[in-house]
Amino acid sequence: MFDSLKKKLQNIRTKFASNIEEAAGAEQEPPVAQLPEGAETSEPAVQPESPAAEETVQEGRESPTFFEKVKVLVREREVLLQEKDVEEPLFELEMVLLENDVALPVTDEIIARMRSDLVGRHRKIGASVDDLVVSTLRSALCGVLGEGLDLRDFIEGHERPVKILFTGVNGTGKTTTVAKVGQYLQKNGFTVVIGAGDTFRAGAIEQIRTHADRLGIKTIQHQAGADPSAVLFDAVQYAKAHDIDVVLADTAGRFHNRANLMNQLDKIRRVMKPDLVVYVDEAVAGNDAVIRADEFNKAVGTDAVVLTKADMDPKGGAAISVAHTVGKPILFLGTGQGYDDIMPFEPRTVVNELLGDES
Ligand SMILES: Nc1nc2c(ncn2[C@@H]2O[C@H](COP(=O)(O)OP(=O)(O)O)[C@@H](O)[C@H]2O)c(=O)[nH]1
Ligand SMILES: [Mg+2]
């Protein structure tokens, strides 16, 4: 997932780090070179950090060890970066983001955040300059990814049955996502019914029915060609009668600019009264997915986004851009064709994945 972007970000990190190291070197002597002097003069310099360190100090040794002093000196290094110190890596970062399908306004936002975090401020450099770079990059990326949305919390906070409508264009993975979300919710202790609301495409009812049967989820279905609002109304009635927690509504693919299908969606919304309208698109579509999601939201409203096929997307641009562009959170990433291949979108985890970092 996002391998091309990950690799490029790794290179950019090195670039930033070497520029910052250079700027810091120009400002002050390297800390190790200062050590002999500092070691003699800074008497009570050490604040023990770990219980082990505290023990050693309490064991009667009055002055800190050589190693502890190095740590303190390194930790206290500070640098005041100027625009010229980061101009080049910032430009490279901008290019990398754009090449990897991050939308222009989102790229601008990330660069602006990085610049304001780095330039003209006294920044402490810890044991490694890379830590400073990573934390700045992490906070810029988290800034554009927003908060995310935990579906379990959403369901807990709403009256049952919670009605979730899945919509978007054809072939992006709506039906598969409905099945995956069904299993995810079952595993999290919720009961689920699926409404087979794609009555338009040949074979669509059988497709969702097959998934649901495999997962032991009840499907409410009508004949092919039936009015999808009637099917989904029935699914909601079924859930009410059987104390089901969640109704998942599959629908036919549609474009926001096709009037008849959009009118049909309007009717579905009026009849089913969804608590959550989820727009599904594929991460591999990059900027197209972001533009479609935005247009869809403007045309009919969207509460959250699922991006499928993230497993096939080396770039990650849509995943980075869509929440900021549409102003709605990403709910899940689809990460494969199996029912388990779904990942709740937790911005920090995704950023850690991008930065190849577990912390
Ligand atoms: N690799 C991959 N394929 C997916 C994912 N989600 C869906 N698909 C595949 O995309 C194709 C279209 O999926 P479908 O659910 O029928 O799309 P719909 O037309 O929007 O309902 C199917 O072959 C799915 O197996 C995903 O996250 N990763
Ligand atoms: Mg479908």
mmCIF file of C-alpha atoms and ligand atoms in Angstrom:
data_model
loop_
_atom_site.group_PDB
_atom_site.id
_atom_site.type_symbol
_atom_site.label_atom_id
_atom_site.label_comp_id
_atom_site.label_asym_id
_atom_site.label_seq_id
_atom_site.Cartn_x
_atom_site.Cartn_y
_atom_site.Cartn_z
ATOM 1 C CA MET A 1 0.000 0.000 0.000
ATOM 2 C CA PHE A 2 1.315 3.454 -1.017
ATOM 3 C CA ASP A 3 4.799 2.017 -1.671
ATOM 4 C CA SER A 4 5.922 4.608 -4.205
ATOM 5 C CA LEU A 5 4.974 7.498 -1.930
ATOM 6 C CA LYS A 6 6.546 5.802 1.090
ATOM 7 C CA LYS A 7 9.847 5.399 -0.711
ATOM 8 C CA LYS A 8 9.857 8.982 -1.934
ATOM 9 C CA LEU A 9 9.019 10.311 1.519
ATOM 10 C CA GLN A 10 11.949 8.369 2.897
ATOM 11 C CA ASN A 11 14.279 10.161 0.454
ATOM 12 C CA ILE A 12 12.779 13.529 1.322
ATOM 13 C CA ARG A 13 13.337 12.823 5.014
ATOM 14 C CA THR A 14 17.023 12.275 4.381
ATOM 15 C CA LYS A 15 17.191 15.483 2.384
ATOM 16 C CA PHE A 16 15.488 17.544 5.094
ATOM 17 C CA ALA A 17 17.657 15.971 7.751
ATOM 18 C CA SER A 18 20.912 16.710 5.975
ATOM 19 C CA ASN A 19 19.880 20.323 5.288
ATOM 20 C CA ILE A 20 18.873 20.853 8.901
ATOM 21 C CA GLU A 21 22.021 19.184 10.146
ATOM 22 C CA GLU A 22 24.019 21.507 7.936
ATOM 23 C CA ALA A 23 22.162 24.573 9.204
ATOM 24 C CA ALA A 24 22.630 23.439 12.794
ATOM 25 C CA GLY A 25 26.318 22.778 12.155
ATOM 26 C CA ALA A 26 26.754 26.268 10.788
ATOM 27 C CA GLU A 27 25.130 27.688 13.903
ATOM 28 C CA GLN A 28 27.079 25.809 16.519
ATOM 29 C CA GLU A 29 29.874 23.365 17.037
ATOM 30 C CA PRO A 30 28.826 19.752 16.873
ATOM 31 C CA PRO A 31 27.949 18.587 20.395
ATOM 32 C CA VAL A 32 30.454 15.783 20.617
ATOM 33 C CA ALA A 33 33.265 18.211 19.799
ATOM 34 C CA GLN A 34 32.071 20.416 22.692
ATOM 35 C CA LEU A 35 32.025 17.579 25.109
ATOM 36 C CA PRO A 36 35.325 17.787 26.912
ATOM 37 C CA GLU A 37 34.608 21.403 27.900
ATOM 38 C CA GLY A 38 30.927 20.854 28.711
ATOM 39 C CA ALA A 39 31.710 17.703 30.655
ATOM 40 C CA GLU A 40 33.863 19.624 33.040
ATOM 41 C CA THR A 41 31.609 22.612 33.612
ATOM 42 C CA SER A 42 28.001 21.431 33.606
ATOM 43 C CA GLU A 43 27.789 19.860 37.024
ATOM 44 C CA PRO A 44 24.114 18.989 37.729
ATOM 45 C CA ALA A 45 23.222 18.532 34.104
ATOM 46 C CA VAL A 46 21.417 15.224 34.228
ATOM 47 C CA GLN A 47 17.744 14.609 34.819
ATOM 48 C CA PRO A 48 17.578 10.839 34.997
ATOM 49 C CA GLU A 49 14.906 9.535 32.660
ATOM 50 C CA SER A 50 14.493 5.871 33.272
ATOM 51 C CA PRO A 51 14.240 4.096 36.620
ATOM 52 C CA ALA A 52 17.459 2.348 35.681
ATOM 53 C CA ALA A 53 19.265 5.640 35.212
ATOM 54 C CA GLU A 54 17.861 6.942 38.502
ATOM 55 C CA GLU A 55 19.135 3.891 40.282
ATOM 56 C CA THR A 56 22.627 4.358 38.979
ATOM 57 C CA VAL A 57 22.691 7.975 40.097
ATOM 58 C CA GLN A 58 21.279 7.138 43.506
ATOM 59 C CA GLU A 59 23.875 4.479 43.944
ATOM 60 C CA GLY A 60 26.183 7.182 45.214
ATOM 61 C CA ARG A 61 27.730 8.397 41.997
ATOM 62 C CA GLU A 62 27.666 12.194 42.182
ATOM 63 C CA SER A 63 28.392 13.241 38.646
ATOM 64 C CA PRO A 64 26.657 11.874 35.568
ATOM 65 C CA THR A 65 28.367 9.423 33.297
ATOM 66 C CA PHE A 66 30.087 10.476 30.138
ATOM 67 C CA PHE A 67 27.300 8.877 28.109
ATOM 68 C CA GLU A 68 24.565 10.708 30.017
ATOM 69 C CA LYS A 69 26.282 14.013 29.373
ATOM 70 C CA VAL A 70 26.452 13.331 25.667
ATOM 71 C CA LYS A 71 22.745 12.613 25.700
ATOM 72 C CA VAL A 72 21.930 15.865 27.459
ATOM 73 C CA LEU A 73 24.104 17.942 25.196
ATOM 74 C CA VAL A 74 22.682 16.367 22.089
ATOM 75 C CA ARG A 75 19.169 16.784 23.362
ATOM 76 C CA GLU A 76 19.702 20.457 24.030
ATOM 77 C CA ARG A 77 20.885 21.288 20.547
ATOM 78 C CA GLU A 78 18.743 23.937 18.977
ATOM 79 C CA VAL A 79 18.492 25.374 15.530
ATOM 80 C CA LEU A 80 16.858 28.419 14.040
ATOM 81 C CA LEU A 81 16.018 27.460 10.475
ATOM 82 C CA GLN A 82 15.658 29.946 7.691
ATOM 83 C CA GLU A 83 13.683 29.635 4.501
ATOM 84 C CA LYS A 84 16.848 28.931 2.509
ATOM 85 C CA ASP A 85 17.647 25.920 4.706
ATOM 86 C CA VAL A 86 14.435 24.099 3.797
ATOM 87 C CA GLU A 87 13.504 25.630 0.462
ATOM 88 C CA GLU A 88 14.946 22.831 -1.610
ATOM 89 C CA PRO A 89 13.544 19.836 0.305
ATOM 90 C CA LEU A 90 10.180 21.626 0.575
ATOM 91 C CA PHE A 91 10.108 22.013 -3.196
ATOM 92 C CA GLU A 92 11.019 18.367 -3.634
ATOM 93 C CA LEU A 93 8.319 17.347 -1.191
ATOM 94 C CA GLU A 94 5.811 19.413 -3.155
ATOM 95 C CA MET A 95 6.794 17.633 -6.379
ATOM 96 C CA VAL A 96 6.616 14.214 -4.734
ATOM 97 C CA LEU A 97 3.153 14.878 -3.355
ATOM 98 C CA LEU A 98 1.851 16.139 -6.692
ATOM 99 C CA GLU A 99 3.417 13.226 -8.590
ATOM 100 C CA ASN A 100 1.684 10.872 -6.202
ATOM 101 C CA ASP A 101 -1.737 12.362 -6.890
ATOM 102 C CA VAL A 102 -2.102 14.478 -3.793
ATOM 103 C CA ALA A 103 -4.506 17.255 -4.795
ATOM 104 C CA LEU A 104 -2.925 20.677 -5.298
ATOM 105 C CA PRO A 105 -4.723 22.511 -2.455
ATOM 106 C CA VAL A 106 -3.856 19.644 -0.104
ATOM 107 C CA THR A 107 -0.217 19.683 -1.226
ATOM 108 C CA ASP A 108 -0.153 23.453 -0.624
ATOM 109 C CA GLU A 109 -1.577 22.936 2.840
ATOM 110 C CA ILE A 110 1.015 20.286 3.755
ATOM 111 C CA ILE A 111 3.884 22.454 2.488
ATOM 112 C CA ALA A 112 2.535 25.514 4.339
ATOM 113 C CA ARG A 113 2.290 23.523 7.571
ATOM 114 C CA MET A 114 5.817 22.186 7.171
ATOM 115 C CA ARG A 115 7.183 25.639 6.407
ATOM 116 C CA SER A 116 5.483 27.320 9.351
ATOM 117 C CA ASP A 117 6.641 24.533 11.680
ATOM 118 C CA LEU A 118 10.236 24.717 10.537
ATOM 119 C CA VAL A 119 11.125 28.232 9.414
ATOM 120 C CA GLY A 120 11.880 31.087 11.801
ATOM 121 C CA ARG A 121 11.380 29.025 14.937
ATOM 122 C CA HIS A 122 13.859 27.768 17.414
ATOM 123 C CA ARG A 123 13.542 24.032 17.071
ATOM 124 C CA LYS A 124 15.187 21.642 19.422
ATOM 125 C CA ILE A 125 17.069 18.884 17.735
ATOM 126 C CA GLY A 126 16.921 15.700 19.703
ATOM 127 C CA ALA A 127 19.250 12.775 19.443
ATOM 128 C CA SER A 128 18.471 12.611 15.731
ATOM 129 C CA VAL A 129 17.557 15.302 13.246
ATOM 130 C CA ASP A 130 15.318 12.763 11.542
ATOM 131 C CA ASP A 131 13.022 12.826 14.600
ATOM 132 C CA LEU A 132 12.401 16.513 14.034
ATOM 133 C CA VAL A 133 11.703 15.947 10.350
ATOM 134 C CA VAL A 134 9.385 13.022 10.993
ATOM 135 C CA SER A 135 7.424 14.795 13.710
ATOM 136 C CA THR A 136 6.953 17.841 11.468
ATOM 137 C CA LEU A 137 5.913 15.696 8.527
ATOM 138 C CA ARG A 138 3.636 13.645 10.728
ATOM 139 C CA SER A 139 1.838 16.657 12.096
ATOM 140 C CA ALA A 140 1.455 18.196 8.597
ATOM 141 C CA LEU A 141 -0.051 14.955 7.241
ATOM 142 C CA CYS A 142 -2.283 14.440 10.274
ATOM 143 C CA GLY A 143 -3.428 18.044 9.842
ATOM 144 C CA VAL A 144 -4.874 17.336 6.405
ATOM 145 C CA LEU A 145 -6.223 13.890 7.260
ATOM 146 C CA GLY A 146 -8.473 15.232 9.995
ATOM 147 C CA GLU A 147 -10.006 13.110 12.690
ATOM 148 C CA GLY A 148 -11.359 10.006 10.986
ATOM 149 C CA LEU A 149 -14.609 8.402 12.054
ATOM 150 C CA ASP A 150 -14.994 5.247 14.119
ATOM 151 C CA LEU A 151 -18.076 3.455 12.835
ATOM 152 C CA ARG A 152 -18.529 1.567 16.114
ATOM 153 C CA ASP A 153 -18.707 4.854 18.047
ATOM 154 C CA PHE A 154 -21.089 6.259 15.466
ATOM 155 C CA ILE A 155 -23.430 3.275 15.852
ATOM 156 C CA GLU A 156 -23.216 3.389 19.647
ATOM 157 C CA GLY A 157 -24.204 7.059 19.525
ATOM 158 C CA HIS A 158 -27.319 6.552 17.393
ATOM 159 C CA GLU A 159 -30.761 5.140 17.777
ATOM 160 C CA ARG A 160 -31.105 1.635 16.302
ATOM 161 C CA PRO A 161 -31.402 0.560 13.639
ATOM 162 C CA VAL A 162 -28.596 2.684 12.248
ATOM 163 C CA LYS A 163 -29.140 3.007 8.513
ATOM 164 C CA ILE A 164 -26.085 3.238 6.292
ATOM 165 C CA LEU A 165 -26.413 3.945 2.579
ATOM 166 C CA PHE A 166 -23.505 3.092 0.266
ATOM 167 C CA THR A 167 -23.264 4.939 -2.964
ATOM 168 C CA GLY A 168 -20.836 5.942 -5.719
ATOM 169 C CA VAL A 169 -19.953 5.009 -9.289
ATOM 170 C CA ASN A 170 -19.925 1.534 -10.834
ATOM 171 C CA GLY A 171 -17.224 -1.026 -10.202
ATOM 172 C CA THR A 172 -15.480 0.812 -7.387
ATOM 173 C CA GLY A 173 -16.294 -1.829 -4.789
ATOM 174 C CA LYS A 174 -19.570 -0.797 -3.145
ATOM 175 C CA THR A 175 -21.044 -4.268 -2.959
ATOM 176 C CA THR A 176 -17.801 -5.817 -1.719
ATOM 177 C CA THR A 177 -17.520 -3.028 0.862
ATOM 178 C CA VAL A 178 -21.065 -3.654 2.098
ATOM 179 C CA ALA A 179 -20.118 -7.304 2.695
ATOM 180 C CA LYS A 180 -16.822 -6.404 4.391
ATOM 181 C CA VAL A 181 -18.473 -3.819 6.626
ATOM 182 C CA GLY A 182 -21.177 -6.365 7.459
ATOM 183 C CA GLN A 183 -18.564 -8.822 8.657
ATOM 184 C CA TYR A 184 -16.619 -6.105 10.492
ATOM 185 C CA LEU A 185 -19.741 -5.062 12.376
ATOM 186 C CA GLN A 186 -20.692 -8.636 13.215
ATOM 187 C CA LYS A 187 -17.213 -9.213 14.595
ATOM 188 C CA ASN A 188 -17.711 -6.126 16.726
ATOM 189 C CA GLY A 189 -20.889 -7.511 18.197
ATOM 190 C CA PHE A 190 -23.529 -5.733 16.117
ATOM 191 C CA THR A 191 -26.369 -7.431 14.281
ATOM 192 C CA VAL A 192 -26.715 -6.563 10.608
ATOM 193 C CA VAL A 193 -29.193 -6.796 7.733
ATOM 194 C CA ILE A 194 -28.342 -5.991 4.121
ATOM 195 C CA GLY A 195 -30.746 -4.350 1.680
ATOM 196 C CA ALA A 196 -30.107 -5.403 -1.938
ATOM 197 C CA GLY A 197 -30.715 -1.930 -3.333
ATOM 198 C CA ASP A 198 -28.936 -2.459 -6.648
ATOM 199 C CA THR A 199 -31.922 -3.679 -8.634
ATOM 200 C CA PHE A 200 -30.527 -2.121 -11.799
ATOM 201 C CA ARG A 201 -27.425 -4.080 -12.805
ATOM 202 C CA ALA A 202 -27.905 -7.692 -13.958
ATOM 203 C CA GLY A 203 -26.659 -10.136 -11.328
ATOM 204 C CA ALA A 204 -26.271 -7.490 -8.613
ATOM 205 C CA ILE A 205 -28.893 -9.002 -6.307
ATOM 206 C CA GLU A 206 -27.311 -12.459 -6.541
ATOM 207 C CA GLN A 207 -23.867 -10.976 -5.948
ATOM 208 C CA ILE A 208 -24.730 -9.314 -2.647
ATOM 209 C CA ARG A 209 -26.881 -12.278 -1.648
ATOM 210 C CA THR A 210 -23.963 -14.673 -2.150
ATOM 211 C CA HIS A 211 -21.698 -12.517 0.010
ATOM 212 C CA ALA A 212 -24.329 -12.153 2.710
ATOM 213 C CA ASP A 213 -25.107 -15.886 2.764
ATOM 214 C CA ARG A 214 -21.423 -16.690 3.230
ATOM 215 C CA LEU A 215 -21.268 -14.294 6.150
ATOM 216 C CA GLY A 216 -24.551 -15.439 7.673
ATOM 217 C CA ILE A 217 -26.192 -12.051 7.150
ATOM 218 C CA LYS A 218 -29.864 -11.737 6.227
ATOM 219 C CA THR A 219 -30.550 -10.058 2.864
ATOM 220 C CA ILE A 220 -33.738 -8.211 2.009
ATOM 221 C CA GLN A 221 -34.309 -8.332 -1.726
ATOM 222 C CA HIS A 222 -36.945 -7.715 -4.394
ATOM 223 C CA GLN A 223 -37.012 -8.635 -8.085
ATOM 224 C CA ALA A 224 -34.518 -7.195 -10.525
ATOM 225 C CA GLY A 225 -35.813 -3.859 -11.786
ATOM 226 C CA ALA A 226 -37.838 -3.158 -8.636
ATOM 227 C CA ASP A 227 -37.811 0.279 -6.988
ATOM 228 C CA PRO A 228 -34.701 0.337 -4.760
ATOM 229 C CA SER A 229 -36.392 2.643 -2.245
ATOM 230 C CA ALA A 230 -39.041 -0.014 -1.677
ATOM 231 C CA VAL A 231 -36.358 -2.661 -1.034
ATOM 232 C CA LEU A 232 -34.479 -0.477 1.386
ATOM 233 C CA PHE A 233 -37.693 0.585 3.140
ATOM 234 C CA ASP A 234 -38.415 -3.107 3.682
ATOM 235 C CA ALA A 235 -34.887 -3.683 4.985
ATOM 236 C CA VAL A 236 -35.399 -0.948 7.581
ATOM 237 C CA GLN A 237 -38.798 -2.413 8.561
ATOM 238 C CA TYR A 238 -37.171 -5.819 8.954
ATOM 239 C CA ALA A 239 -34.448 -4.386 11.173
ATOM 240 C CA LYS A 240 -37.032 -2.638 13.372
ATOM 241 C CA ALA A 241 -39.122 -5.776 13.709
ATOM 242 C CA HIS A 242 -36.106 -7.950 14.577
ATOM 243 C CA ASP A 243 -34.088 -5.549 16.726
ATOM 244 C CA ILE A 244 -31.252 -5.467 14.233
ATOM 245 C CA ASP A 245 -28.589 -2.864 14.991
ATOM 246 C CA VAL A 246 -27.528 -1.838 11.500
ATOM 247 C CA VAL A 247 -29.012 -1.744 7.998
ATOM 248 C CA LEU A 248 -26.434 -1.730 5.205
ATOM 249 C CA ALA A 249 -27.886 -0.558 1.917
ATOM 250 C CA ASP A 250 -26.186 -1.536 -1.322
ATOM 251 C CA THR A 251 -27.138 0.572 -4.344
ATOM 252 C CA ALA A 252 -26.512 0.723 -8.078
ATOM 253 C CA GLY A 253 -23.562 2.747 -9.324
ATOM 254 C CA ARG A 254 -24.411 6.215 -10.554
ATOM 255 C CA PHE A 255 -22.820 9.430 -11.684
ATOM 256 C CA HIS A 256 -23.679 12.694 -10.028
ATOM 257 C CA ASN A 257 -24.504 14.177 -13.454
ATOM 258 C CA ARG A 258 -27.024 11.520 -14.495
ATOM 259 C CA ALA A 259 -30.361 13.020 -13.558
ATOM 260 C CA ASN A 260 -32.574 9.911 -13.450
ATOM 261 C CA LEU A 261 -30.302 7.903 -11.183
ATOM 262 C CA MET A 262 -29.688 10.908 -8.963
ATOM 263 C CA ASN A 263 -33.446 11.425 -8.618
ATOM 264 C CA GLN A 264 -33.701 7.786 -7.657
ATOM 265 C CA LEU A 265 -31.048 8.366 -4.994
ATOM 266 C CA ASP A 266 -33.008 11.344 -3.704
ATOM 267 C CA LYS A 267 -36.057 9.134 -3.362
ATOM 268 C CA ILE A 268 -34.020 6.460 -1.547
ATOM 269 C CA ARG A 269 -32.855 9.124 0.893
ATOM 270 C CA ARG A 270 -36.380 10.374 1.526
ATOM 271 C CA VAL A 271 -37.776 6.887 2.052
ATOM 272 C CA MET A 272 -34.912 5.238 3.922
ATOM 273 C CA LYS A 273 -33.702 8.284 5.854
ATOM 274 C CA PRO A 274 -30.104 7.083 6.180
ATOM 275 C CA ASP A 275 -28.103 8.068 9.249
ATOM 276 C CA LEU A 276 -24.895 7.851 7.269
ATOM 277 C CA VAL A 277 -24.363 8.252 3.529
ATOM 278 C CA VAL A 278 -21.083 6.628 2.570
ATOM 279 C CA TYR A 279 -19.463 7.505 -0.724
ATOM 280 C CA VAL A 280 -17.341 4.647 -2.088
ATOM 281 C CA ASP A 281 -14.582 5.171 -4.604
ATOM 282 C CA GLU A 282 -11.282 3.535 -5.401
ATOM 283 C CA ALA A 283 -7.950 4.822 -4.125
ATOM 284 C CA VAL A 284 -6.317 3.791 -7.408
ATOM 285 C CA ALA A 285 -8.385 6.424 -9.228
ATOM 286 C CA GLY A 286 -6.264 9.086 -7.509
ATOM 287 C CA ASN A 287 -7.332 12.636 -8.236
ATOM 288 C CA ASP A 288 -10.384 11.469 -10.204
ATOM 289 C CA ALA A 289 -11.721 9.818 -7.067
ATOM 290 C CA VAL A 290 -11.195 13.019 -5.100
ATOM 291 C CA ILE A 291 -12.953 15.152 -7.709
ATOM 292 C CA ARG A 292 -15.853 12.693 -7.968
ATOM 293 C CA ALA A 293 -16.221 12.503 -4.198
ATOM 294 C CA ASP A 294 -16.345 16.271 -3.983
ATOM 295 C CA GLU A 295 -18.889 16.605 -6.783
ATOM 296 C CA PHE A 296 -20.985 13.825 -5.326
ATOM 297 C CA ASN A 297 -20.978 15.499 -1.943
ATOM 298 C CA LYS A 298 -22.051 18.797 -3.479
ATOM 299 C CA ALA A 299 -24.814 17.109 -5.488
ATOM 300 C CA VAL A 300 -26.370 14.784 -2.920
ATOM 301 C CA GLY A 301 -24.413 15.069 0.295
ATOM 302 C CA THR A 302 -21.952 12.608 1.764
ATOM 303 C CA ASP A 303 -21.135 11.913 5.399
ATOM 304 C CA ALA A 304 -18.072 9.719 5.018
ATOM 305 C CA VAL A 305 -15.860 8.141 2.370
ATOM 306 C CA VAL A 306 -14.567 4.616 1.806
ATOM 307 C CA LEU A 307 -11.576 4.223 -0.488
ATOM 308 C CA THR A 308 -11.241 0.724 -1.892
ATOM 309 C CA LYS A 309 -8.315 -0.948 -3.660
ATOM 310 C CA ALA A 310 -5.736 0.807 -1.505
ATOM 311 C CA ASP A 311 -3.765 -2.445 -1.832
ATOM 312 C CA MET A 312 -3.338 -1.689 -5.531
ATOM 313 C CA ASP A 313 -2.489 1.966 -5.054
ATOM 314 C CA PRO A 314 1.225 2.820 -4.900
ATOM 315 C CA LYS A 315 0.567 6.548 -4.590
ATOM 316 C CA GLY A 316 -1.807 7.212 -1.721
ATOM 317 C CA GLY A 317 -2.776 10.613 -3.111
ATOM 318 C CA ALA A 318 -6.529 10.049 -2.888
ATOM 319 C CA ALA A 319 -6.250 8.768 0.676
ATOM 320 C CA ILE A 320 -4.324 11.883 1.676
ATOM 321 C CA SER A 321 -6.510 14.334 -0.242
ATOM 322 C CA VAL A 322 -10.108 13.220 -0.043
ATOM 323 C CA ALA A 323 -11.008 14.083 3.555
ATOM 324 C CA HIS A 324 -9.510 17.564 3.332
ATOM 325 C CA THR A 325 -11.091 18.235 -0.065
ATOM 326 C CA VAL A 326 -14.577 16.955 0.688
ATOM 327 C CA GLY A 327 -14.531 17.980 4.330
ATOM 328 C CA LYS A 328 -15.778 14.516 5.356
ATOM 329 C CA PRO A 329 -13.822 11.764 7.081
ATOM 330 C CA ILE A 330 -12.564 8.556 5.529
ATOM 331 C CA LEU A 331 -14.279 5.660 7.229
ATOM 332 C CA PHE A 332 -12.399 2.652 5.846
ATOM 333 C CA LEU A 333 -9.740 1.685 3.362
ATOM 334 C CA GLY A 334 -10.380 -1.433 1.294
ATOM 335 C CA THR A 335 -7.175 -3.431 1.170
ATOM 336 C CA GLY A 336 -7.988 -6.508 -0.918
ATOM 337 C CA GLN A 337 -10.713 -8.791 -2.191
ATOM 338 C CA GLY A 338 -11.270 -10.822 0.965
ATOM 339 C CA TYR A 339 -13.866 -10.003 3.618
ATOM 340 C CA ASP A 340 -11.144 -9.198 6.134
ATOM 341 C CA ASP A 341 -9.438 -6.777 3.793
ATOM 342 C CA ILE A 342 -10.844 -3.638 5.321
ATOM 343 C CA MET A 343 -9.052 -1.213 7.570
ATOM 344 C CA PRO A 344 -10.764 1.368 9.763
ATOM 345 C CA PHE A 345 -9.184 4.657 8.756
ATOM 346 C CA GLU A 346 -7.226 5.902 11.714
ATOM 347 C CA PRO A 347 -5.242 8.941 10.490
ATOM 348 C CA ARG A 348 -2.262 8.414 12.838
ATOM 349 C CA THR A 349 -1.886 4.790 11.823
ATOM 350 C CA VAL A 350 -2.002 5.690 8.143
ATOM 351 C CA VAL A 351 0.598 8.426 8.633
ATOM 352 C CA ASN A 352 2.837 6.026 10.539
ATOM 353 C CA GLU A 353 2.459 3.559 7.696
ATOM 354 C CA LEU A 354 3.424 6.275 5.197
ATOM 355 C CA LEU A 355 6.447 7.261 7.238
ATOM 356 C CA GLY A 356 7.408 3.636 7.736
ATOM 357 C CA ASP A 357 7.345 4.257 11.440
ATOM 358 C CA GLU A 358 5.590 2.435 14.246
ATOM 359 C CA SER A 359 5.847 5.180 16.857
HETATM 360 N N1 LIG B 1 -7.898 -5.361 -4.834
HETATM 361 C C1 LIG B 1 -9.080 -4.967 -4.379
HETATM 362 N N2 LIG B 1 -10.193 -5.230 -5.094
HETATM 363 C C2 LIG B 1 -11.377 -4.819 -4.615
HETATM 364 C C3 LIG B 1 -11.489 -4.106 -3.385
HETATM 365 N N3 LIG B 1 -12.797 -3.823 -3.193
HETATM 366 C C4 LIG B 1 -13.462 -4.336 -4.234
HETATM 367 N N4 LIG B 1 -12.627 -4.939 -5.104
HETATM 368 C C5 LIG B 1 -12.944 -5.609 -6.371
HETATM 369 O O1 LIG B 1 -13.518 -4.656 -7.269
HETATM 370 C C6 LIG B 1 -14.444 -5.301 -8.125
HETATM 371 C C7 LIG B 1 -15.768 -4.532 -8.133
HETATM 372 O O2 LIG B 1 -16.364 -4.659 -6.864
HETATM 373 P P1 LIG B 1 -17.931 -4.479 -6.601
HETATM 374 O O3 LIG B 1 -18.113 -4.589 -5.140
HETATM 375 O O4 LIG B 1 -18.726 -5.399 -7.442
HETATM 376 O O5 LIG B 1 -18.130 -2.978 -7.090
HETATM 377 P P2 LIG B 1 -19.506 -2.125 -7.221
HETATM 378 O O6 LIG B 1 -19.874 -2.166 -8.677
HETATM 379 O O7 LIG B 1 -19.148 -0.748 -6.806
HETATM 380 O O8 LIG B 1 -20.514 -2.751 -6.351
HETATM 381 C C8 LIG B 1 -14.566 -6.723 -7.615
HETATM 382 O O9 LIG B 1 -13.788 -7.556 -8.440
HETATM 383 C C9 LIG B 1 -14.003 -6.674 -6.212
HETATM 384 O O10 LIG B 1 -13.447 -7.892 -5.791
HETATM 385 C C10 LIG B 1 -10.281 -3.822 -2.651
HETATM 386 O O11 LIG B 1 -10.252 -3.188 -1.595
HETATM 387 N N5 LIG B 1 -9.105 -4.274 -3.204
HETATM 388 MG MG MG B 2 -22.419 -3.361 -6.761
#
